């Protein structure tokens, strides 16, 4: 999965998207001006790569790439705070916000938003912080589970991140490699629980963290066959897609150059690797992938969105009112 430079698809990018080793495209704020421009951009992408997975980070709060013309979504911590006083209202709000977020994106043929965030807010990580639903594993599971059901209802697959939990470490893995030095038992007791819960509820995909859990493995989770194969696949029985986090992040640099990062992520168990914001890095990864035998991965095709059906203007208005209230 790679990205685009601007608001229109260039001829070079159109050619790149037709490479059989490119299976996904992630859009950022720089690719968005307004709904009409997005509609045209998506149409141009579909014209050359009709089955590509189009993704965006539309979590809410400070991580919402499309703003003008879209509902302003609250940070998910607002739902955790609402749960303190009104648990039923919070769960309903989570469901409706997941549905509305997915509904708005599916109307433009965007397949997935990389959501929900399943990390716990340990009051230590600035990069996670209010992106997390709560500091309580039980509440994160309940609220994110409702959010997931809303996404599914609107025809969108859900991606839980950042496995097995990014909320404890202070370092930002975009800028440096974080180390979580807790015992494995502590991670399993708390951070792992929302992932286990949502897997049982039909979570479609997972994105591992560029974090080293040093008492468990010397490699970050996204390059660790222990975390991805032994724990996630075998122990938790997860059969969905494993997306790597962006291989250009500093937290991935421990694995070597971009080709090596790709090689190690795939060997550890990732189905698709993300290479963003550095076109030359994407080309290096594609060159490496071209040396491998072509493999059919049926998991990835399941991430394509379903048709946007049963739009209900009254329900949309009510969901937007919930979002506006929680954004205050």
PDB file of C-alpha atoms in Angstrom:
ATOM      1  CA  UNK A   1       0.000   0.000   0.000  1.00  0.00           C
ATOM      2  CA  UNK A   2       1.445   3.339  -1.090  1.00  0.00           C
ATOM      3  CA  UNK A   3       0.261   6.942  -1.382  1.00  0.00           C
ATOM      4  CA  UNK A   4      -0.101   9.879  -3.762  1.00  0.00           C
ATOM      5  CA  UNK A   5       1.709  13.207  -3.867  1.00  0.00           C
ATOM      6  CA  UNK A   6      -1.152  15.616  -4.527  1.00  0.00           C
ATOM      7  CA  UNK A   7      -4.846  16.131  -5.241  1.00  0.00           C
ATOM      8  CA  UNK A   8      -4.824  14.612  -8.736  1.00  0.00           C
ATOM      9  CA  UNK A   9      -3.539  11.302 -10.055  1.00  0.00           C
ATOM     10  CA  UNK A  10      -0.435  11.837 -12.183  1.00  0.00           C
ATOM     11  CA  UNK A  11       0.369   9.671 -15.194  1.00  0.00           C
ATOM     12  CA  UNK A  12       3.335   8.172 -13.332  1.00  0.00           C
ATOM     13  CA  UNK A  13       1.159   7.327 -10.327  1.00  0.00           C
ATOM     14  CA  UNK A  14      -1.543   5.837 -12.568  1.00  0.00           C
ATOM     15  CA  UNK A  15       1.062   3.527 -14.076  1.00  0.00           C
ATOM     16  CA  UNK A  16       2.334   2.612 -10.607  1.00  0.00           C
ATOM     17  CA  UNK A  17      -1.140   1.655  -9.390  1.00  0.00           C
ATOM     18  CA  UNK A  18      -1.373  -0.885 -12.218  1.00  0.00           C
ATOM     19  CA  UNK A  19       1.638  -2.761 -10.868  1.00  0.00           C
ATOM     20  CA  UNK A  20       0.260  -6.134  -9.676  1.00  0.00           C
ATOM     21  CA  UNK A  21       2.285  -5.799  -6.455  1.00  0.00           C
ATOM     22  CA  UNK A  22       0.374  -2.664  -5.494  1.00  0.00           C
ATOM     23  CA  UNK A  23      -2.754  -3.737  -3.635  1.00  0.00           C
ATOM     24  CA  UNK A  24      -3.652  -0.615  -1.705  1.00  0.00           C
ATOM     25  CA  UNK A  25      -3.578   3.164  -1.664  1.00  0.00           C
ATOM     26  CA  UNK A  26      -3.790   5.395   1.418  1.00  0.00           C
ATOM     27  CA  UNK A  27      -4.969   8.994   1.161  1.00  0.00           C
ATOM     28  CA  UNK A  28      -3.842  11.867   3.385  1.00  0.00           C
ATOM     29  CA  UNK A  29      -4.958  15.439   4.047  1.00  0.00           C
ATOM     30  CA  UNK A  30      -2.704  16.640   1.231  1.00  0.00           C
ATOM     31  CA  UNK A  31      -4.819  14.614  -1.205  1.00  0.00           C
ATOM     32  CA  UNK A  32      -8.080  16.262  -0.176  1.00  0.00           C
ATOM     33  CA  UNK A  33      -9.620  19.626  -1.048  1.00  0.00           C
ATOM     34  CA  UNK A  34     -13.377  19.075  -1.030  1.00  0.00           C
ATOM     35  CA  UNK A  35     -15.969  16.368  -1.799  1.00  0.00           C
ATOM     36  CA  UNK A  36     -16.101  17.113  -5.547  1.00  0.00           C
ATOM     37  CA  UNK A  37     -12.325  16.856  -5.874  1.00  0.00           C
ATOM     38  CA  UNK A  38     -12.317  13.592  -3.874  1.00  0.00           C
ATOM     39  CA  UNK A  39     -15.009  12.129  -6.112  1.00  0.00           C
ATOM     40  CA  UNK A  40     -12.939  12.936  -9.195  1.00  0.00           C
ATOM     41  CA  UNK A  41      -9.759  11.583  -7.642  1.00  0.00           C
ATOM     42  CA  UNK A  42     -11.405   8.291  -6.653  1.00  0.00           C
ATOM     43  CA  UNK A  43     -12.905   7.942 -10.136  1.00  0.00           C
ATOM     44  CA  UNK A  44      -9.466   8.371 -11.709  1.00  0.00           C
ATOM     45  CA  UNK A  45      -8.005   5.775  -9.337  1.00  0.00           C
ATOM     46  CA  UNK A  46     -10.777   3.266 -10.047  1.00  0.00           C
ATOM     47  CA  UNK A  47     -10.350   3.791 -13.794  1.00  0.00           C
ATOM     48  CA  UNK A  48      -6.814   2.352 -13.662  1.00  0.00           C
ATOM     49  CA  UNK A  49      -7.032   0.111 -10.562  1.00  0.00           C
ATOM     50  CA  UNK A  50     -10.676  -0.902 -10.011  1.00  0.00           C
ATOM     51  CA  UNK A  51      -9.983  -3.429  -7.257  1.00  0.00           C
ATOM     52  CA  UNK A  52      -7.353  -1.572  -5.271  1.00  0.00           C
ATOM     53  CA  UNK A  53      -8.086  -1.023  -1.567  1.00  0.00           C
ATOM     54  CA  UNK A  54      -8.435   2.712  -0.902  1.00  0.00           C
ATOM     55  CA  UNK A  55      -7.738   3.625   2.714  1.00  0.00           C
ATOM     56  CA  UNK A  56      -7.571   6.690   4.950  1.00  0.00           C
ATOM     57  CA  UNK A  57      -7.064   7.478   8.634  1.00  0.00           C
ATOM     58  CA  UNK A  58     -10.448   8.904   9.637  1.00  0.00           C
ATOM     59  CA  UNK A  59     -10.407   8.071  13.347  1.00  0.00           C
ATOM     60  CA  UNK A  60     -11.749  11.386  14.608  1.00  0.00           C
ATOM     61  CA  UNK A  61     -10.187  14.096  16.759  1.00  0.00           C
ATOM     62  CA  UNK A  62      -6.686  15.054  15.617  1.00  0.00           C
ATOM     63  CA  UNK A  63      -6.523  12.103  13.203  1.00  0.00           C
ATOM     64  CA  UNK A  64      -9.134  12.940  10.566  1.00  0.00           C
ATOM     65  CA  UNK A  65      -7.789  13.459   7.048  1.00  0.00           C
ATOM     66  CA  UNK A  66     -11.011  14.578   5.342  1.00  0.00           C
ATOM     67  CA  UNK A  67     -12.640  17.519   7.131  1.00  0.00           C
ATOM     68  CA  UNK A  68     -14.433  20.090   4.962  1.00  0.00           C
ATOM     69  CA  UNK A  69     -17.636  18.459   3.746  1.00  0.00           C
ATOM     70  CA  UNK A  70     -17.355  15.613   6.260  1.00  0.00           C
ATOM     71  CA  UNK A  71     -18.705  15.409   9.794  1.00  0.00           C
ATOM     72  CA  UNK A  72     -16.175  16.529  12.373  1.00  0.00           C
ATOM     73  CA  UNK A  73     -15.682  13.440  14.531  1.00  0.00           C
ATOM     74  CA  UNK A  74     -14.657  13.653  18.189  1.00  0.00           C
ATOM     75  CA  UNK A  75     -11.545  12.047  19.614  1.00  0.00           C
ATOM     76  CA  UNK A  76     -12.523   8.611  20.863  1.00  0.00           C
ATOM     77  CA  UNK A  77     -11.592   9.555  24.427  1.00  0.00           C
ATOM     78  CA  UNK A  78     -14.824  11.596  24.472  1.00  0.00           C
ATOM     79  CA  UNK A  79     -16.725   8.312  24.372  1.00  0.00           C
ATOM     80  CA  UNK A  80     -14.741   6.999  27.332  1.00  0.00           C
ATOM     81  CA  UNK A  81     -15.595  10.119  29.319  1.00  0.00           C
ATOM     82  CA  UNK A  82     -19.280   9.784  28.401  1.00  0.00           C
ATOM     83  CA  UNK A  83     -19.157   6.181  29.587  1.00  0.00           C
ATOM     84  CA  UNK A  84     -18.238   7.428  33.081  1.00  0.00           C
ATOM     85  CA  UNK A  85     -21.693   8.953  33.506  1.00  0.00           C
ATOM     86  CA  UNK A  86     -23.844   7.143  30.928  1.00  0.00           C
ATOM     87  CA  UNK A  87     -22.553   3.754  29.749  1.00  0.00           C
ATOM     88  CA  UNK A  88     -25.542   2.930  27.532  1.00  0.00           C
ATOM     89  CA  UNK A  89     -25.444   6.339  25.856  1.00  0.00           C
ATOM     90  CA  UNK A  90     -21.704   5.974  25.237  1.00  0.00           C
ATOM     91  CA  UNK A  91     -22.081   2.553  23.626  1.00  0.00           C
ATOM     92  CA  UNK A  92     -24.912   3.835  21.427  1.00  0.00           C
ATOM     93  CA  UNK A  93     -22.831   6.882  20.463  1.00  0.00           C
ATOM     94  CA  UNK A  94     -19.848   4.676  19.578  1.00  0.00           C
ATOM     95  CA  UNK A  95     -22.031   2.537  17.316  1.00  0.00           C
ATOM     96  CA  UNK A  96     -23.540   5.542  15.543  1.00  0.00           C
ATOM     97  CA  UNK A  97     -20.193   7.308  15.086  1.00  0.00           C
ATOM     98  CA  UNK A  98     -18.635   4.167  13.609  1.00  0.00           C
ATOM     99  CA  UNK A  99     -21.613   3.883  11.271  1.00  0.00           C
ATOM    100  CA  UNK A 100     -21.530   7.552  10.246  1.00  0.00           C
ATOM    101  CA  UNK A 101     -17.768   7.655   9.689  1.00  0.00           C
ATOM    102  CA  UNK A 102     -17.948   4.553   7.488  1.00  0.00           C
ATOM    103  CA  UNK A 103     -21.108   5.687   5.695  1.00  0.00           C
ATOM    104  CA  UNK A 104     -19.577   9.005   4.660  1.00  0.00           C
ATOM    105  CA  UNK A 105     -16.415   7.352   3.335  1.00  0.00           C
ATOM    106  CA  UNK A 106     -18.220   4.529   1.552  1.00  0.00           C
ATOM    107  CA  UNK A 107     -20.323   7.126  -0.284  1.00  0.00           C
ATOM    108  CA  UNK A 108     -17.046   8.126  -2.023  1.00  0.00           C
ATOM    109  CA  UNK A 109     -15.937   4.500  -2.575  1.00  0.00           C
ATOM    110  CA  UNK A 110     -13.218   4.698   0.068  1.00  0.00           C
ATOM    111  CA  UNK A 111     -12.917   1.118   1.313  1.00  0.00           C
ATOM    112  CA  UNK A 112     -11.486   1.461   4.808  1.00  0.00           C
ATOM    113  CA  UNK A 113     -10.524   3.820   7.555  1.00  0.00           C
ATOM    114  CA  UNK A 114      -7.747   2.391   9.715  1.00  0.00           C
ATOM    115  CA  UNK A 115      -9.915   2.284  12.834  1.00  0.00           C
ATOM    116  CA  UNK A 116     -10.662   1.654  15.633  1.00  0.00           C
ATOM    117  CA  UNK A 117      -7.683   2.375  17.884  1.00  0.00           C
ATOM    118  CA  UNK A 118      -7.558  -0.399  20.509  1.00  0.00           C
ATOM    119  CA  UNK A 119      -4.639   0.987  22.529  1.00  0.00           C
ATOM    120  CA  UNK A 120      -5.156   1.857  26.178  1.00  0.00           C
ATOM    121  CA  UNK A 121      -4.562   5.402  27.359  1.00  0.00           C
ATOM    122  CA  UNK A 122      -1.984   4.917  30.110  1.00  0.00           C
ATOM    123  CA  UNK A 123      -1.564   8.722  30.324  1.00  0.00           C
ATOM    124  CA  UNK A 124       1.979   8.338  28.997  1.00  0.00           C
ATOM    125  CA  UNK A 125       1.831   8.341  25.200  1.00  0.00           C
ATOM    126  CA  UNK A 126       1.273  11.672  23.465  1.00  0.00           C
ATOM    127  CA  UNK A 127       0.972   9.994  20.062  1.00  0.00           C
ATOM    128  CA  UNK A 128      -1.911   7.817  21.338  1.00  0.00           C
ATOM    129  CA  UNK A 129      -3.441   9.891  24.145  1.00  0.00           C
ATOM    130  CA  UNK A 130      -6.999  10.936  23.314  1.00  0.00           C
ATOM    131  CA  UNK A 131      -7.087   8.648  20.271  1.00  0.00           C
ATOM    132  CA  UNK A 132      -7.741   5.836  22.760  1.00  0.00           C
ATOM    133  CA  UNK A 133     -11.274   5.191  23.989  1.00  0.00           C
ATOM    134  CA  UNK A 134     -10.207   4.708  27.601  1.00  0.00           C
ATOM    135  CA  UNK A 135      -7.537   3.551  30.033  1.00  0.00           C
ATOM    136  CA  UNK A 136      -9.729   0.550  30.892  1.00  0.00           C
ATOM    137  CA  UNK A 137      -9.310  -2.548  28.719  1.00  0.00           C
ATOM    138  CA  UNK A 138     -12.926  -3.529  29.365  1.00  0.00           C
ATOM    139  CA  UNK A 139     -14.240  -0.128  28.291  1.00  0.00           C
ATOM    140  CA  UNK A 140     -12.028  -0.026  25.199  1.00  0.00           C
ATOM    141  CA  UNK A 141     -13.400  -3.432  24.206  1.00  0.00           C
ATOM    142  CA  UNK A 142     -17.030  -2.399  24.768  1.00  0.00           C
ATOM    143  CA  UNK A 143     -16.807   0.962  22.996  1.00  0.00           C
ATOM    144  CA  UNK A 144     -14.607  -0.165  20.121  1.00  0.00           C
ATOM    145  CA  UNK A 145     -16.818  -3.220  19.687  1.00  0.00           C
ATOM    146  CA  UNK A 146     -19.830  -0.943  19.233  1.00  0.00           C
ATOM    147  CA  UNK A 147     -17.820   1.244  16.839  1.00  0.00           C
ATOM    148  CA  UNK A 148     -16.880  -1.875  14.839  1.00  0.00           C
ATOM    149  CA  UNK A 149     -20.514  -2.964  14.584  1.00  0.00           C
ATOM    150  CA  UNK A 150     -21.423   0.474  13.237  1.00  0.00           C
ATOM    151  CA  UNK A 151     -18.666   0.290  10.628  1.00  0.00           C
ATOM    152  CA  UNK A 152     -19.818  -3.150   9.535  1.00  0.00           C
ATOM    153  CA  UNK A 153     -23.401  -1.962   9.249  1.00  0.00           C
ATOM    154  CA  UNK A 154     -22.263   0.757   6.832  1.00  0.00           C
ATOM    155  CA  UNK A 155     -20.302  -1.723   4.691  1.00  0.00           C
ATOM    156  CA  UNK A 156     -16.774  -1.091   5.952  1.00  0.00           C
ATOM    157  CA  UNK A 157     -14.216  -3.546   7.307  1.00  0.00           C
ATOM    158  CA  UNK A 158     -12.553  -2.583  10.600  1.00  0.00           C
ATOM    159  CA  UNK A 159      -8.825  -2.491  11.424  1.00  0.00           C
ATOM    160  CA  UNK A 160      -7.700  -2.606  15.059  1.00  0.00           C
ATOM    161  CA  UNK A 161      -4.426  -0.939  15.937  1.00  0.00           C
ATOM    162  CA  UNK A 162      -1.697  -0.998  17.268  1.00  0.00           C
ATOM    163  CA  UNK A 163      -1.239  -4.649  18.296  1.00  0.00           C
ATOM    164  CA  UNK A 164      -0.485  -5.677  21.030  1.00  0.00           C
ATOM    165  CA  UNK A 165      -0.778  -2.120  22.458  1.00  0.00           C
ATOM    166  CA  UNK A 166       1.075   1.162  21.913  1.00  0.00           C
ATOM    167  CA  UNK A 167      -0.339   3.158  24.831  1.00  0.00           C
ATOM    168  CA  UNK A 168       2.284   2.405  27.487  1.00  0.00           C
ATOM    169  CA  UNK A 169       5.364   3.832  25.754  1.00  0.00           C
ATOM    170  CA  UNK A 170       6.176   7.535  25.718  1.00  0.00           C
ATOM    171  CA  UNK A 171       8.210   7.592  22.499  1.00  0.00           C
ATOM    172  CA  UNK A 172       6.479   8.345  19.190  1.00  0.00           C
ATOM    173  CA  UNK A 173       7.266   5.495  16.781  1.00  0.00           C
ATOM    174  CA  UNK A 174       7.043   7.941  13.866  1.00  0.00           C
ATOM    175  CA  UNK A 175      10.188   9.602  15.232  1.00  0.00           C
ATOM    176  CA  UNK A 176      12.014   6.944  17.273  1.00  0.00           C
ATOM    177  CA  UNK A 177      11.833   3.297  18.256  1.00  0.00           C
ATOM    178  CA  UNK A 178       9.857   2.857  21.495  1.00  0.00           C
ATOM    179  CA  UNK A 179      10.648   0.113  24.013  1.00  0.00           C
ATOM    180  CA  UNK A 180       7.967  -1.342  26.272  1.00  0.00           C
ATOM    181  CA  UNK A 181       9.847  -3.076  29.099  1.00  0.00           C
ATOM    182  CA  UNK A 182       6.863  -4.600  30.882  1.00  0.00           C
ATOM    183  CA  UNK A 183       6.548  -8.321  31.462  1.00  0.00           C
ATOM    184  CA  UNK A 184       4.509 -10.207  28.892  1.00  0.00           C
ATOM    185  CA  UNK A 185       2.003 -11.084  31.599  1.00  0.00           C
ATOM    186  CA  UNK A 186       1.221  -7.377  32.134  1.00  0.00           C
ATOM    187  CA  UNK A 187       0.686  -6.780  28.407  1.00  0.00           C
ATOM    188  CA  UNK A 188      -1.566  -9.814  28.174  1.00  0.00           C
ATOM    189  CA  UNK A 189      -3.561  -8.838  31.250  1.00  0.00           C
ATOM    190  CA  UNK A 190      -4.436  -5.370  29.954  1.00  0.00           C
ATOM    191  CA  UNK A 191      -3.382  -4.181  26.478  1.00  0.00           C
ATOM    192  CA  UNK A 192      -4.021  -7.434  24.630  1.00  0.00           C
ATOM    193  CA  UNK A 193      -7.597  -7.797  25.880  1.00  0.00           C
ATOM    194  CA  UNK A 194      -9.391  -5.400  23.458  1.00  0.00           C
ATOM    195  CA  UNK A 195      -7.744  -7.164  20.518  1.00  0.00           C
ATOM    196  CA  UNK A 196      -8.811 -10.580  21.792  1.00  0.00           C
ATOM    197  CA  UNK A 197     -12.342  -9.326  22.389  1.00  0.00           C
ATOM    198  CA  UNK A 198     -12.778  -7.743  18.962  1.00  0.00           C
ATOM    199  CA  UNK A 199     -11.320 -10.761  17.169  1.00  0.00           C
ATOM    200  CA  UNK A 200     -14.216 -12.718  18.637  1.00  0.00           C
ATOM    201  CA  UNK A 201     -16.583 -10.032  17.314  1.00  0.00           C
ATOM    202  CA  UNK A 202     -15.314 -10.274  13.757  1.00  0.00           C
ATOM    203  CA  UNK A 203     -12.433  -7.790  13.525  1.00  0.00           C
ATOM    204  CA  UNK A 204     -11.321  -7.792   9.881  1.00  0.00           C
ATOM    205  CA  UNK A 205      -7.737  -6.527  10.098  1.00  0.00           C
ATOM    206  CA  UNK A 206      -5.023  -5.621  12.574  1.00  0.00           C
ATOM    207  CA  UNK A 207      -2.061  -3.256  12.397  1.00  0.00           C
ATOM    208  CA  UNK A 208       0.855  -4.094  14.722  1.00  0.00           C
ATOM    209  CA  UNK A 209       2.903  -1.487  16.560  1.00  0.00           C
ATOM    210  CA  UNK A 210       6.443  -0.408  15.744  1.00  0.00           C
ATOM    211  CA  UNK A 211       7.248  -1.043  19.416  1.00  0.00           C
ATOM    212  CA  UNK A 212       9.803  -3.455  20.892  1.00  0.00           C
ATOM    213  CA  UNK A 213       8.371  -5.403  23.837  1.00  0.00           C
ATOM    214  CA  UNK A 214      11.809  -6.138  25.155  1.00  0.00           C
ATOM    215  CA  UNK A 215      10.850  -8.803  27.710  1.00  0.00           C
ATOM    216  CA  UNK A 216       9.232 -10.780  24.880  1.00  0.00           C
ATOM    217  CA  UNK A 217      11.184 -10.261  21.649  1.00  0.00           C
ATOM    218  CA  UNK A 218      14.034  -8.122  20.323  1.00  0.00           C
ATOM    219  CA  UNK A 219      12.065  -7.181  17.195  1.00  0.00           C
ATOM    220  CA  UNK A 220       9.187  -4.676  17.058  1.00  0.00           C
ATOM    221  CA  UNK A 221       5.782  -6.369  16.972  1.00  0.00           C
ATOM    222  CA  UNK A 222       5.372  -5.719  13.239  1.00  0.00           C
ATOM    223  CA  UNK A 223       8.553  -7.733  12.547  1.00  0.00           C
ATOM    224  CA  UNK A 224       7.957 -10.405  15.191  1.00  0.00           C
ATOM    225  CA  UNK A 225       6.732 -13.841  14.184  1.00  0.00           C
ATOM    226  CA  UNK A 226       6.087 -14.509  17.873  1.00  0.00           C
ATOM    227  CA  UNK A 227       3.538 -11.709  18.148  1.00  0.00           C
ATOM    228  CA  UNK A 228       2.017 -12.137  14.696  1.00  0.00           C
ATOM    229  CA  UNK A 229       2.121 -15.897  14.118  1.00  0.00           C
ATOM    230  CA  UNK A 230       2.246 -17.454  17.575  1.00  0.00           C
ATOM    231  CA  UNK A 231       0.038 -15.043  19.522  1.00  0.00           C
ATOM    232  CA  UNK A 232      -2.189 -13.386  16.919  1.00  0.00           C
ATOM    233  CA  UNK A 233      -2.730 -16.200  14.430  1.00  0.00           C
ATOM    234  CA  UNK A 234      -2.429 -19.357  16.530  1.00  0.00           C
ATOM    235  CA  UNK A 235      -3.379 -18.352  20.059  1.00  0.00           C
ATOM    236  CA  UNK A 236      -6.033 -15.727  19.306  1.00  0.00           C
ATOM    237  CA  UNK A 237      -7.223 -17.434  16.127  1.00  0.00           C
ATOM    238  CA  UNK A 238      -7.117 -14.285  14.016  1.00  0.00           C
ATOM    239  CA  UNK A 239      -7.624 -14.990  10.303  1.00  0.00           C
ATOM    240  CA  UNK A 240      -7.981 -11.441   8.974  1.00  0.00           C
ATOM    241  CA  UNK A 241      -5.507  -9.141   7.280  1.00  0.00           C
ATOM    242  CA  UNK A 242      -2.351  -7.992   9.038  1.00  0.00           C
ATOM    243  CA  UNK A 243      -1.263  -4.588   7.733  1.00  0.00           C
ATOM    244  CA  UNK A 244       2.194  -3.394   8.666  1.00  0.00           C
ATOM    245  CA  UNK A 245       2.355   0.121  10.037  1.00  0.00           C
ATOM    246  CA  UNK A 246       4.186   2.524   7.735  1.00  0.00           C
ATOM    247  CA  UNK A 247       7.629   1.094   6.958  1.00  0.00           C
ATOM    248  CA  UNK A 248       9.087   4.595   6.565  1.00  0.00           C
ATOM    249  CA  UNK A 249       8.506   5.367  10.256  1.00  0.00           C
ATOM    250  CA  UNK A 250      11.609   5.589  12.419  1.00  0.00           C
ATOM    251  CA  UNK A 251      10.284   2.741  14.540  1.00  0.00           C
ATOM    252  CA  UNK A 252      10.753   0.453  11.529  1.00  0.00           C
ATOM    253  CA  UNK A 253      14.346   1.468  10.806  1.00  0.00           C
ATOM    254  CA  UNK A 254      15.737  -1.234  13.101  1.00  0.00           C
ATOM    255  CA  UNK A 255      14.888  -3.765  10.366  1.00  0.00           C
ATOM    256  CA  UNK A 256      17.326  -2.224   7.848  1.00  0.00           C
ATOM    257  CA  UNK A 257      16.746  -0.671   4.435  1.00  0.00           C
ATOM    258  CA  UNK A 258      13.282  -0.558   2.886  1.00  0.00           C
ATOM    259  CA  UNK A 259      13.589  -3.869   1.079  1.00  0.00           C
ATOM    260  CA  UNK A 260      14.709  -5.553   4.293  1.00  0.00           C
ATOM    261  CA  UNK A 261      11.854  -3.946   6.218  1.00  0.00           C
ATOM    262  CA  UNK A 262       9.421  -5.378   3.700  1.00  0.00           C
ATOM    263  CA  UNK A 263      11.100  -8.785   3.755  1.00  0.00           C
ATOM    264  CA  UNK A 264      11.044  -8.993   7.553  1.00  0.00           C
ATOM    265  CA  UNK A 265       7.458  -7.743   7.863  1.00  0.00           C
ATOM    266  CA  UNK A 266       6.202 -10.341   5.382  1.00  0.00           C
ATOM    267  CA  UNK A 267       8.283 -13.096   6.982  1.00  0.00           C
ATOM    268  CA  UNK A 268       6.850 -12.226  10.393  1.00  0.00           C
ATOM    269  CA  UNK A 269       3.301 -12.602   9.077  1.00  0.00           C
ATOM    270  CA  UNK A 270       2.130  -9.303   7.562  1.00  0.00           C
ATOM    271  CA  UNK A 271      -0.150  -9.601   4.530  1.00  0.00           C
ATOM    272  CA  UNK A 272       0.354  -6.075   3.202  1.00  0.00           C
ATOM    273  CA  UNK A 273       3.052  -3.489   3.900  1.00  0.00           C
ATOM    274  CA  UNK A 274       2.468   0.269   3.985  1.00  0.00           C
ATOM    275  CA  UNK A 275       5.109   2.564   2.484  1.00  0.00           C
ATOM    276  CA  UNK A 276       4.040   6.204   2.780  1.00  0.00           C
ATOM    277  CA  UNK A 277       5.405   9.707   2.249  1.00  0.00           C
ATOM    278  CA  UNK A 278       8.596   8.535   0.540  1.00  0.00           C
ATOM    279  CA  UNK A 279       8.007   7.611  -3.137  1.00  0.00           C
ATOM    280  CA  UNK A 280      11.547   6.337  -3.592  1.00  0.00           C
ATOM    281  CA  UNK A 281      11.078   3.946  -0.672  1.00  0.00           C
ATOM    282  CA  UNK A 282       7.891   2.637  -2.274  1.00  0.00           C
ATOM    283  CA  UNK A 283       9.768   1.996  -5.509  1.00  0.00           C
ATOM    284  CA  UNK A 284      12.486   0.106  -3.635  1.00  0.00           C
ATOM    285  CA  UNK A 285       9.878  -2.094  -1.956  1.00  0.00           C
ATOM    286  CA  UNK A 286       8.132  -2.744  -5.269  1.00  0.00           C
ATOM    287  CA  UNK A 287      11.453  -3.718  -6.845  1.00  0.00           C
ATOM    288  CA  UNK A 288      12.019  -6.198  -4.016  1.00  0.00           C
ATOM    289  CA  UNK A 289       8.483  -7.595  -4.289  1.00  0.00           C
ATOM    290  CA  UNK A 290       9.071  -8.109  -8.001  1.00  0.00           C
ATOM    291  CA  UNK A 291      11.733 -10.704  -7.154  1.00  0.00           C
ATOM    292  CA  UNK A 292       9.220 -12.839  -5.247  1.00  0.00           C
ATOM    293  CA  UNK A 293       6.774 -15.340  -6.702  1.00  0.00           C
ATOM    294  CA  UNK A 294       3.348 -13.783  -7.100  1.00  0.00           C
ATOM    295  CA  UNK A 295       0.994 -14.968  -4.374  1.00  0.00           C
ATOM    296  CA  UNK A 296      -2.768 -14.778  -4.236  1.00  0.00           C
ATOM    297  CA  UNK A 297      -3.872 -13.552  -0.808  1.00  0.00           C
ATOM    298  CA  UNK A 298      -7.646 -13.985  -0.462  1.00  0.00           C
ATOM    299  CA  UNK A 299      -7.657 -12.152   2.863  1.00  0.00           C
ATOM    300  CA  UNK A 300      -6.840  -8.803   1.245  1.00  0.00           C
ATOM    301  CA  UNK A 301      -9.767  -8.877  -1.183  1.00  0.00           C
ATOM    302  CA  UNK A 302     -12.152  -9.038   1.780  1.00  0.00           C
ATOM    303  CA  UNK A 303     -11.146  -5.490   2.771  1.00  0.00           C
ATOM    304  CA  UNK A 304     -12.972  -4.013  -0.225  1.00  0.00           C
ATOM    305  CA  UNK A 305     -16.004  -2.086   0.942  1.00  0.00           C
ATOM    306  CA  UNK A 306     -19.574  -3.190   0.407  1.00  0.00           C
ATOM    307  CA  UNK A 307     -22.101  -0.938  -1.366  1.00  0.00           C
ATOM    308  CA  UNK A 308     -23.439   1.955   0.673  1.00  0.00           C
ATOM    309  CA  UNK A 309     -27.044   0.962   1.386  1.00  0.00           C
ATOM    310  CA  UNK A 310     -29.970   2.023   3.569  1.00  0.00           C
ATOM    311  CA  UNK A 311     -28.984   5.660   3.937  1.00  0.00           C
ATOM    312  CA  UNK A 312     -31.278   7.267   6.465  1.00  0.00           C
ATOM    313  CA  UNK A 313     -31.180  11.070   6.585  1.00  0.00           C
ATOM    314  CA  UNK A 314     -32.830  11.241   9.997  1.00  0.00           C
ATOM    315  CA  UNK A 315     -30.345   8.803  11.463  1.00  0.00           C
ATOM    316  CA  UNK A 316     -27.457  10.655   9.846  1.00  0.00           C
ATOM    317  CA  UNK A 317     -28.674  13.919  11.368  1.00  0.00           C
ATOM    318  CA  UNK A 318     -28.941  12.273  14.786  1.00  0.00           C
ATOM    319  CA  UNK A 319     -25.428  10.805  14.481  1.00  0.00           C
ATOM    320  CA  UNK A 320     -24.040  14.186  13.457  1.00  0.00           C
ATOM    321  CA  UNK A 321     -25.694  15.726  16.490  1.00  0.00           C
ATOM    322  CA  UNK A 322     -23.939  13.152  18.683  1.00  0.00           C
ATOM    323  CA  UNK A 323     -20.611  13.999  17.044  1.00  0.00           C
ATOM    324  CA  UNK A 324     -21.153  17.739  17.493  1.00  0.00           C
ATOM    325  CA  UNK A 325     -22.049  17.316  21.166  1.00  0.00           C
ATOM    326  CA  UNK A 326     -18.957  15.197  21.852  1.00  0.00           C
ATOM    327  CA  UNK A 327     -16.703  17.644  20.014  1.00  0.00           C
ATOM    328  CA  UNK A 328     -17.649  20.474  22.383  1.00  0.00           C
TER     329      UNK A 328
END
